[in-house]
Amino acid sequence: MDCQLNLGAWNSVFAVPSAVVDQHLKLAGSAQLKVLLWLLRHAGEPSEVEDLAKAVGLSRMDAADALQYWVEVGILCREEAGSLTPPKKGAAAAAPAPAQPEPENQRPEPASKPARHIAVDTPKPTSEEVNNRAASCGDIAFLLQEAQLRLGRLLSPAETSTLVWLHDYNGLPSGVILMVIEFALSEEKKNMRYIEKVALNWANEEIDTVEKAERKLNEIHTSRKNWDKLCKAVGISPRIPSTREEGYADRWFGQWGFSSDMVRLAYEECVDNTGKLHLGYINKVLERWERAGVRTPADAVAAAKPSTQKKLAGQGHGPSFDLEEYDRMTSVMPPSFDEHTKP
């Protein structure tokens, strides 16, 4: 008797590049995903943009814009000048195609990776220049369309000018700019002025790829978690920290790896001996513990001077160094944490 597995829909499957899920689910919209899935399903088969647009229910222009996104990120490749085609089965995605030459009456596009943004020296493009860029570059057209969708409103000419300026004159790819917009939305700030400020900070830090942008967002998230833990440990009401305060939190919890209990113990020592909260004092206590390998309250008792061990063991209090020494240390400003500047 002949038997076979009843796989149903699984009898016909096709592969999807891992990068689509790992890197582009946050950025790609429904139109981009539709056209990519259709192309992957029909990989190796001759097809036209009109056929694709009809199959997925998009206009020809929308389908072409969606295809252009995958070309720009290297998932799809161009096989003929001016035409978009899916990659051959088993073939790796090619690098993005070079941009088309700019019209003669348009200012030349600067280098894609300037060392610093040139906001002061370079004027933003005019409405006519923005329209020319959108018409000649699918990536710009995609950026403007997606920005409107994500912000939930039509963009003003000044706003579209800012986005093109960030892309062309500050070295930020469309994917990174869209991640800035998503970050701004998570901060409940939809205004273009805030988006521009964050984007320029990222340009200065040379965050010019989606991978770098994801690392930046992870750093911001981690830094905020560290600050929240510091607030709870020392009884500070939640608020936006200063650069120095944020630096202390990142150092104590991230770099040195202290627990909230140890930060609380250092805080109690600070208050017992100064009568107030002083993060510089707490930092010196934790710095000494870090050098001495003190990781638990029991370690703190063992590392304390004999005259203070009894207080620490019995009451959980007592300084781990002399107040005169603290006065000498605090006569010098604590270390700067400018590298933790917020976006």
CSV table of C-alpha atoms in Angstrom, one decimal:
chain,number,residue,atom,x,y,z
A,1,MET,CA,0.0,0.0,0.0
A,2,ASP,CA,1.4,3.4,-1.0
A,3,CYS,CA,1.5,6.0,1.8
A,4,GLN,CA,2.7,9.6,1.9
A,5,LEU,CA,2.7,12.5,4.4
A,6,ASN,CA,-0.2,14.9,4.1
A,7,LEU,CA,1.7,18.2,4.2
A,8,GLY,CA,-1.1,20.3,2.8
A,9,ALA,CA,0.2,23.9,2.3
A,10,TRP,CA,3.7,22.7,3.2
A,11,ASN,CA,4.0,20.8,-0.1
A,12,SER,CA,5.0,24.1,-1.7
A,13,VAL,CA,7.4,26.4,0.2
A,14,PHE,CA,10.1,28.9,-0.6
A,15,ALA,CA,12.9,30.5,1.3
A,16,VAL,CA,13.0,33.9,2.8
A,17,PRO,CA,16.4,35.5,3.7
A,18,SER,CA,17.1,35.7,7.4
A,19,ALA,CA,18.1,39.3,7.0
A,20,VAL,CA,14.5,40.2,6.2
A,21,VAL,CA,13.4,39.1,9.6
A,22,ASP,CA,16.5,40.1,11.6
A,23,GLN,CA,17.1,43.6,10.1
A,24,HIS,CA,14.0,44.8,8.2
A,25,LEU,CA,10.8,43.9,10.0
A,26,LYS,CA,11.1,47.2,12.0
A,27,LEU,CA,11.6,49.2,8.8
A,28,ALA,CA,9.7,47.5,6.0
A,29,GLY,CA,6.0,48.3,5.6
A,30,SER,CA,3.2,46.1,4.4
A,31,ALA,CA,3.8,47.1,0.7
A,32,GLN,CA,7.5,46.2,0.9
A,33,LEU,CA,6.8,42.8,2.5
A,34,LYS,CA,4.1,42.0,0.0
A,35,VAL,CA,6.2,42.6,-3.1
A,36,LEU,CA,9.2,40.8,-1.6
A,37,LEU,CA,7.1,37.7,-0.7
A,38,TRP,CA,5.6,37.7,-4.2
A,39,LEU,CA,9.0,37.9,-5.8
A,40,LEU,CA,10.5,35.2,-3.7
A,41,ARG,CA,7.6,33.0,-4.5
A,42,HIS,CA,8.2,33.5,-8.2
A,43,ALA,CA,12.0,33.6,-8.1
A,44,GLY,CA,13.7,32.8,-11.4
A,45,GLU,CA,10.4,33.5,-13.3
A,46,PRO,CA,10.2,36.4,-15.8
A,47,SER,CA,7.9,39.1,-14.4
A,48,GLU,CA,7.0,42.7,-14.8
A,49,VAL,CA,6.2,45.4,-12.3
A,50,GLU,CA,2.7,45.6,-13.7
A,51,ASP,CA,2.2,41.9,-13.0
A,52,LEU,CA,3.5,42.2,-9.4
A,53,ALA,CA,1.4,45.3,-8.7
A,54,LYS,CA,-1.8,43.6,-9.9
A,55,ALA,CA,-1.0,40.4,-7.9
A,56,VAL,CA,-0.5,42.2,-4.6
A,57,GLY,CA,-3.1,44.9,-5.0
A,58,LEU,CA,-0.8,48.0,-5.4
A,59,SER,CA,-0.5,50.7,-8.0
A,60,ARG,CA,2.5,50.4,-10.3
A,61,MET,CA,4.2,53.4,-8.6
A,62,ASP,CA,3.7,52.0,-5.1
A,63,ALA,CA,5.0,48.6,-6.2
A,64,ALA,CA,8.1,50.2,-7.8
A,65,ASP,CA,8.8,52.2,-4.7
A,66,ALA,CA,8.4,49.1,-2.5
A,67,LEU,CA,10.8,47.2,-4.8
A,68,GLN,CA,13.3,50.0,-4.6
A,69,TYR,CA,13.6,49.6,-0.9
A,70,TRP,CA,14.8,46.0,-1.2
A,71,VAL,CA,17.3,47.1,-3.9
A,72,GLU,CA,18.7,49.8,-1.7
A,73,VAL,CA,19.3,47.4,1.2
A,74,GLY,CA,20.8,44.7,-1.1
A,75,ILE,CA,18.1,42.0,-0.8
A,76,LEU,CA,17.2,42.4,-4.5
A,77,CYS,CA,19.4,43.4,-7.4
A,78,ARG,CA,19.0,45.0,-10.8
A,79,GLU,CA,19.7,42.7,-13.8
A,80,GLU,CA,19.0,45.3,-16.5
A,81,ALA,CA,19.3,49.1,-16.4
A,82,GLY,CA,16.0,50.5,-15.2
A,83,SER,CA,14.3,47.2,-14.4
A,84,LEU,CA,13.8,45.5,-11.1
A,85,THR,CA,14.0,41.7,-10.9
A,86,PRO,CA,14.1,39.1,-8.2
A,87,PRO,CA,17.4,37.4,-7.4
A,88,LYS,CA,18.0,34.0,-9.0
A,89,LYS,CA,17.3,31.0,-6.8
A,90,GLY,CA,20.3,30.2,-4.6
A,91,ALA,CA,22.0,33.4,-5.6
A,92,ALA,CA,23.2,35.9,-2.9
A,93,ALA,CA,21.7,39.3,-2.9
A,94,ALA,CA,23.9,41.8,-4.8
A,95,ALA,CA,25.1,45.1,-3.4
A,96,PRO,CA,22.8,48.1,-4.0
A,97,ALA,CA,22.9,49.5,-7.5
A,98,PRO,CA,24.8,52.8,-7.9
A,99,ALA,CA,22.6,55.9,-7.8
A,100,GLN,CA,21.5,57.5,-11.1
A,101,PRO,CA,23.3,60.7,-12.1
A,102,GLU,CA,21.7,63.9,-10.9
A,103,PRO,CA,20.1,66.3,-13.3
A,104,GLU,CA,22.5,69.0,-14.5
A,105,ASN,CA,20.4,71.8,-12.8
A,106,GLN,CA,20.6,70.2,-9.4
A,107,ARG,CA,23.3,70.6,-6.8
A,108,PRO,CA,25.7,67.6,-6.7
A,109,GLU,CA,25.1,65.1,-3.9
A,110,PRO,CA,27.9,65.2,-1.3
A,111,ALA,CA,29.9,62.3,0.0
A,112,SER,CA,27.7,59.7,1.8
A,113,LYS,CA,29.9,59.6,4.9
A,114,PRO,CA,31.1,63.1,6.0
A,115,ALA,CA,33.2,63.2,9.1
A,116,ARG,CA,30.7,65.6,10.7
A,117,HIS,CA,27.4,66.9,9.7
A,118,ILE,CA,27.5,70.3,7.8
A,119,ALA,CA,24.3,71.8,9.1
A,120,VAL,CA,25.7,75.3,9.5
A,121,ASP,CA,27.4,75.4,6.0
A,122,THR,CA,24.8,73.7,3.8
A,123,PRO,CA,21.3,75.2,3.1
A,124,LYS,CA,18.4,72.8,3.0
A,125,PRO,CA,17.1,71.9,-0.4
A,126,THR,CA,14.2,73.9,-2.0
A,127,SER,CA,10.8,72.3,-2.7
A,128,GLU,CA,11.8,72.0,-6.4
A,129,GLU,CA,15.0,70.2,-5.4
A,130,VAL,CA,13.1,67.9,-3.1
A,131,ASN,CA,10.7,67.0,-5.9
A,132,ASN,CA,13.5,66.4,-8.3
A,133,ARG,CA,15.2,64.1,-5.8
A,134,ALA,CA,12.0,62.2,-5.1
A,135,ALA,CA,11.4,61.7,-8.8
A,136,SER,CA,15.0,60.5,-9.6
A,137,CYS,CA,15.7,58.5,-6.5
A,138,GLY,CA,13.4,55.7,-5.3
A,139,ASP,CA,15.1,55.7,-1.9
A,140,ILE,CA,14.1,59.4,-1.3
A,141,ALA,CA,10.6,58.7,-2.5
A,142,PHE,CA,10.3,55.8,-0.1
A,143,LEU,CA,11.7,57.8,2.8
A,144,LEU,CA,9.2,60.6,2.3
A,145,GLN,CA,6.3,58.2,1.9
A,146,GLU,CA,7.2,56.1,4.9
A,147,ALA,CA,7.8,59.2,7.1
A,148,GLN,CA,4.3,60.4,6.4
A,149,LEU,CA,2.8,57.0,7.2
A,150,ARG,CA,4.7,56.7,10.4
A,151,LEU,CA,4.0,60.2,11.6
A,152,GLY,CA,0.4,59.8,10.5
A,153,ARG,CA,0.1,63.1,8.6
A,154,LEU,CA,1.2,64.9,5.5
A,155,LEU,CA,4.6,66.5,5.7
A,156,SER,CA,5.0,70.2,5.1
A,157,PRO,CA,7.6,71.3,2.4
A,158,ALA,CA,9.9,72.4,5.2
A,159,GLU,CA,9.7,68.9,6.8
A,160,THR,CA,10.4,67.1,3.5
A,161,SER,CA,13.3,69.4,2.9
A,162,THR,CA,14.7,68.5,6.3
A,163,LEU,CA,14.5,64.7,5.6
A,164,VAL,CA,16.2,65.0,2.2
A,165,TRP,CA,18.8,67.2,3.8
A,166,LEU,CA,19.5,64.7,6.5
A,167,HIS,CA,19.8,62.0,3.8
A,168,ASP,CA,21.9,63.8,1.2
A,169,TYR,CA,24.0,66.2,3.3
A,170,ASN,CA,24.4,64.5,6.6
A,171,GLY,CA,25.2,60.9,5.4
A,172,LEU,CA,22.2,59.2,7.0
A,173,PRO,CA,20.5,56.4,5.0
A,174,SER,CA,16.7,56.3,4.8
A,175,GLY,CA,16.6,53.3,7.1
A,176,VAL,CA,18.4,55.1,9.9
A,177,ILE,CA,16.3,58.3,9.5
A,178,LEU,CA,13.2,56.1,9.8
A,179,MET,CA,14.6,54.6,13.0
A,180,VAL,CA,15.1,58.1,14.3
A,181,ILE,CA,11.4,58.8,13.6
A,182,GLU,CA,10.4,55.6,15.4
A,183,PHE,CA,12.5,56.6,18.4
A,184,ALA,CA,10.9,60.1,18.4
A,185,LEU,CA,7.5,58.5,18.3
A,186,SER,CA,8.4,56.3,21.3
A,187,GLU,CA,9.4,59.5,23.1
A,188,GLU,CA,6.0,61.0,22.2
A,189,LYS,CA,7.6,63.7,20.2
A,190,LYS,CA,6.4,64.0,16.6
A,191,ASN,CA,7.8,67.4,15.7
A,192,MET,CA,10.5,67.5,13.0
A,193,ARG,CA,12.7,69.8,15.1
A,194,TYR,CA,13.3,67.0,17.6
A,195,ILE,CA,13.7,64.4,14.8
A,196,GLU,CA,16.3,66.7,13.2
A,197,LYS,CA,18.2,67.2,16.6
A,198,VAL,CA,18.4,63.4,17.2
A,199,ALA,CA,19.4,62.7,13.6
A,200,LEU,CA,22.2,65.3,13.7
A,201,ASN,CA,23.6,63.8,16.9
A,202,TRP,CA,23.6,60.4,15.3
A,203,ALA,CA,25.3,61.8,12.2
A,204,ASN,CA,28.0,63.2,14.5
A,205,GLU,CA,28.5,59.8,16.0
A,206,GLU,CA,28.7,58.3,12.5
A,207,ILE,CA,25.6,56.1,13.1
A,208,ASP,CA,25.1,55.5,9.4
A,209,THR,CA,23.8,51.9,9.3
A,210,VAL,CA,20.8,50.2,10.6
A,211,GLU,CA,23.0,47.9,12.7
A,212,LYS,CA,24.7,50.9,14.4
A,213,ALA,CA,21.3,52.5,15.0
A,214,GLU,CA,20.1,49.4,16.7
A,215,ARG,CA,23.1,49.4,18.9
A,216,LYS,CA,22.5,53.0,19.8
A,217,LEU,CA,18.9,52.4,20.7
A,218,ASN,CA,20.0,49.4,22.9
A,219,GLU,CA,22.5,51.7,24.6
A,220,ILE,CA,19.8,54.3,25.3
A,221,HIS,CA,17.4,51.6,26.6
A,222,THR,CA,20.2,50.1,28.9
A,223,SER,CA,21.2,53.6,30.1
A,224,ARG,CA,17.6,54.4,31.1
A,225,LYS,CA,17.2,51.1,32.9
A,226,ASN,CA,20.4,51.8,34.9
A,227,TRP,CA,19.1,55.3,35.8
A,228,ASP,CA,15.8,53.9,37.0
A,229,LYS,CA,17.7,51.4,39.2
A,230,LEU,CA,19.8,54.2,40.7
A,231,CYS,CA,16.6,56.3,41.4
A,232,LYS,CA,15.1,53.4,43.3
A,233,ALA,CA,18.2,52.6,45.2
A,234,VAL,CA,18.8,56.1,46.5
A,235,GLY,CA,15.2,57.4,46.6
A,236,ILE,CA,15.3,59.9,43.8
A,237,SER,CA,12.0,60.7,42.2
A,238,PRO,CA,12.0,59.6,38.5
A,239,ARG,CA,13.2,62.4,36.2
A,240,ILE,CA,15.5,63.0,33.3
A,241,PRO,CA,19.1,62.7,34.6
A,242,SER,CA,21.9,65.1,33.9
A,243,THR,CA,24.9,63.8,31.8
A,244,ARG,CA,26.9,63.3,34.9
A,245,GLU,CA,24.1,61.4,36.7
A,246,GLU,CA,23.5,59.2,33.7
A,247,GLY,CA,27.2,58.5,33.6
A,248,TYR,CA,27.3,57.4,37.3
A,249,ALA,CA,24.4,55.0,36.7
A,250,ASP,CA,26.0,53.5,33.7
A,251,ARG,CA,29.3,53.1,35.5
A,252,TRP,CA,27.8,51.6,38.7
A,253,PHE,CA,25.4,49.1,37.1
A,254,GLY,CA,26.9,48.6,33.6
A,255,GLN,CA,30.7,48.9,33.9
A,256,TRP,CA,31.2,47.8,37.5
A,257,GLY,CA,28.2,45.5,37.7
A,258,PHE,CA,27.1,46.5,41.3
A,259,SER,CA,23.6,45.4,42.5
A,260,SER,CA,21.0,47.8,43.7
A,261,ASP,CA,21.6,46.5,47.2
A,262,MET,CA,25.3,47.6,47.1
A,263,VAL,CA,24.4,51.0,45.7
A,264,ARG,CA,21.9,51.4,48.5
A,265,LEU,CA,24.6,50.4,51.0
A,266,ALA,CA,26.9,53.1,49.6
A,267,TYR,CA,24.0,55.6,49.7
A,268,GLU,CA,23.4,54.9,53.4
A,269,GLU,CA,27.0,55.4,54.2
A,270,CYS,CA,26.9,58.7,52.3
A,271,VAL,CA,23.9,60.0,54.2
A,272,ASP,CA,25.2,58.8,57.6
A,273,ASN,CA,28.4,60.7,57.1
A,274,THR,CA,27.4,63.8,55.1
A,275,GLY,CA,23.7,64.2,56.1
A,276,LYS,CA,22.6,64.4,52.5
A,277,LEU,CA,22.6,62.6,49.1
A,278,HIS,CA,25.9,63.2,47.2
A,279,LEU,CA,26.5,61.0,44.1
A,280,GLY,CA,30.1,62.0,44.1
A,281,TYR,CA,30.6,60.5,47.6
A,282,ILE,CA,28.7,57.3,46.6
A,283,ASN,CA,30.9,57.0,43.5
A,284,LYS,CA,34.0,57.1,45.6
A,285,VAL,CA,32.7,54.4,47.9
A,286,LEU,CA,31.8,52.2,45.0
A,287,GLU,CA,35.1,52.9,43.2
A,288,ARG,CA,37.0,51.8,46.3
A,289,TRP,CA,34.8,48.6,46.5
A,290,GLU,CA,35.4,47.9,42.9
A,291,ARG,CA,39.2,48.1,43.3
A,292,ALA,CA,39.0,45.9,46.4
A,293,GLY,CA,36.7,43.3,44.8
A,294,VAL,CA,33.8,44.1,47.2
A,295,ARG,CA,30.7,42.7,45.6
A,296,THR,CA,28.3,41.9,48.6
A,297,PRO,CA,27.4,43.5,51.9
A,298,ALA,CA,29.4,40.8,53.6
A,299,ASP,CA,32.5,41.8,51.5
A,300,ALA,CA,32.0,45.4,52.6
A,301,VAL,CA,32.1,44.3,56.2
A,302,ALA,CA,35.3,42.3,55.6
A,303,ALA,CA,37.0,45.2,53.7
A,304,ALA,CA,36.1,47.9,56.3
A,305,LYS,CA,38.5,49.1,58.9
A,306,PRO,CA,38.4,47.1,62.2
A,307,SER,CA,37.0,50.2,64.0
A,308,THR,CA,34.0,50.3,61.7
A,309,GLN,CA,33.4,46.6,61.1
A,310,LYS,CA,31.2,46.3,64.2
A,311,LYS,CA,29.0,49.1,63.0
A,312,LEU,CA,28.7,47.7,59.5
A,313,ALA,CA,27.9,44.2,60.8
A,314,GLY,CA,25.5,45.2,63.5
A,315,GLN,CA,23.8,48.2,62.0
A,316,GLY,CA,24.6,48.3,58.3
A,317,HIS,CA,26.3,51.7,58.7
A,318,GLY,CA,29.7,53.3,59.2
A,319,PRO,CA,32.1,54.9,56.7
A,320,SER,CA,34.5,52.7,54.7
A,321,PHE,CA,36.9,55.7,54.5
A,322,ASP,CA,37.7,58.8,56.6
A,323,LEU,CA,35.7,61.9,56.1
A,324,GLU,CA,38.9,64.0,55.8
A,325,GLU,CA,39.9,61.8,52.9
A,326,TYR,CA,36.5,62.3,51.3
A,327,ASP,CA,36.9,66.1,51.6
A,328,ARG,CA,40.2,65.9,49.8
A,329,MET,CA,38.7,63.7,47.1
A,330,THR,CA,35.7,65.9,46.5
A,331,SER,CA,37.8,69.0,46.1
A,332,VAL,CA,38.4,67.7,42.6
A,333,MET,CA,35.4,67.5,40.2
A,334,PRO,CA,34.2,64.0,39.5
A,335,PRO,CA,35.1,62.5,36.1
A,336,SER,CA,33.2,63.8,33.0
A,337,PHE,CA,30.7,61.5,31.3
A,338,ASP,CA,30.4,63.4,28.0
A,339,GLU,CA,30.5,60.1,26.1
A,340,HIS,CA,27.0,59.4,27.5
A,341,THR,CA,25.4,62.5,26.0
A,342,LYS,CA,21.8,61.8,25.3
A,343,PRO,CA,20.4,62.0,21.7
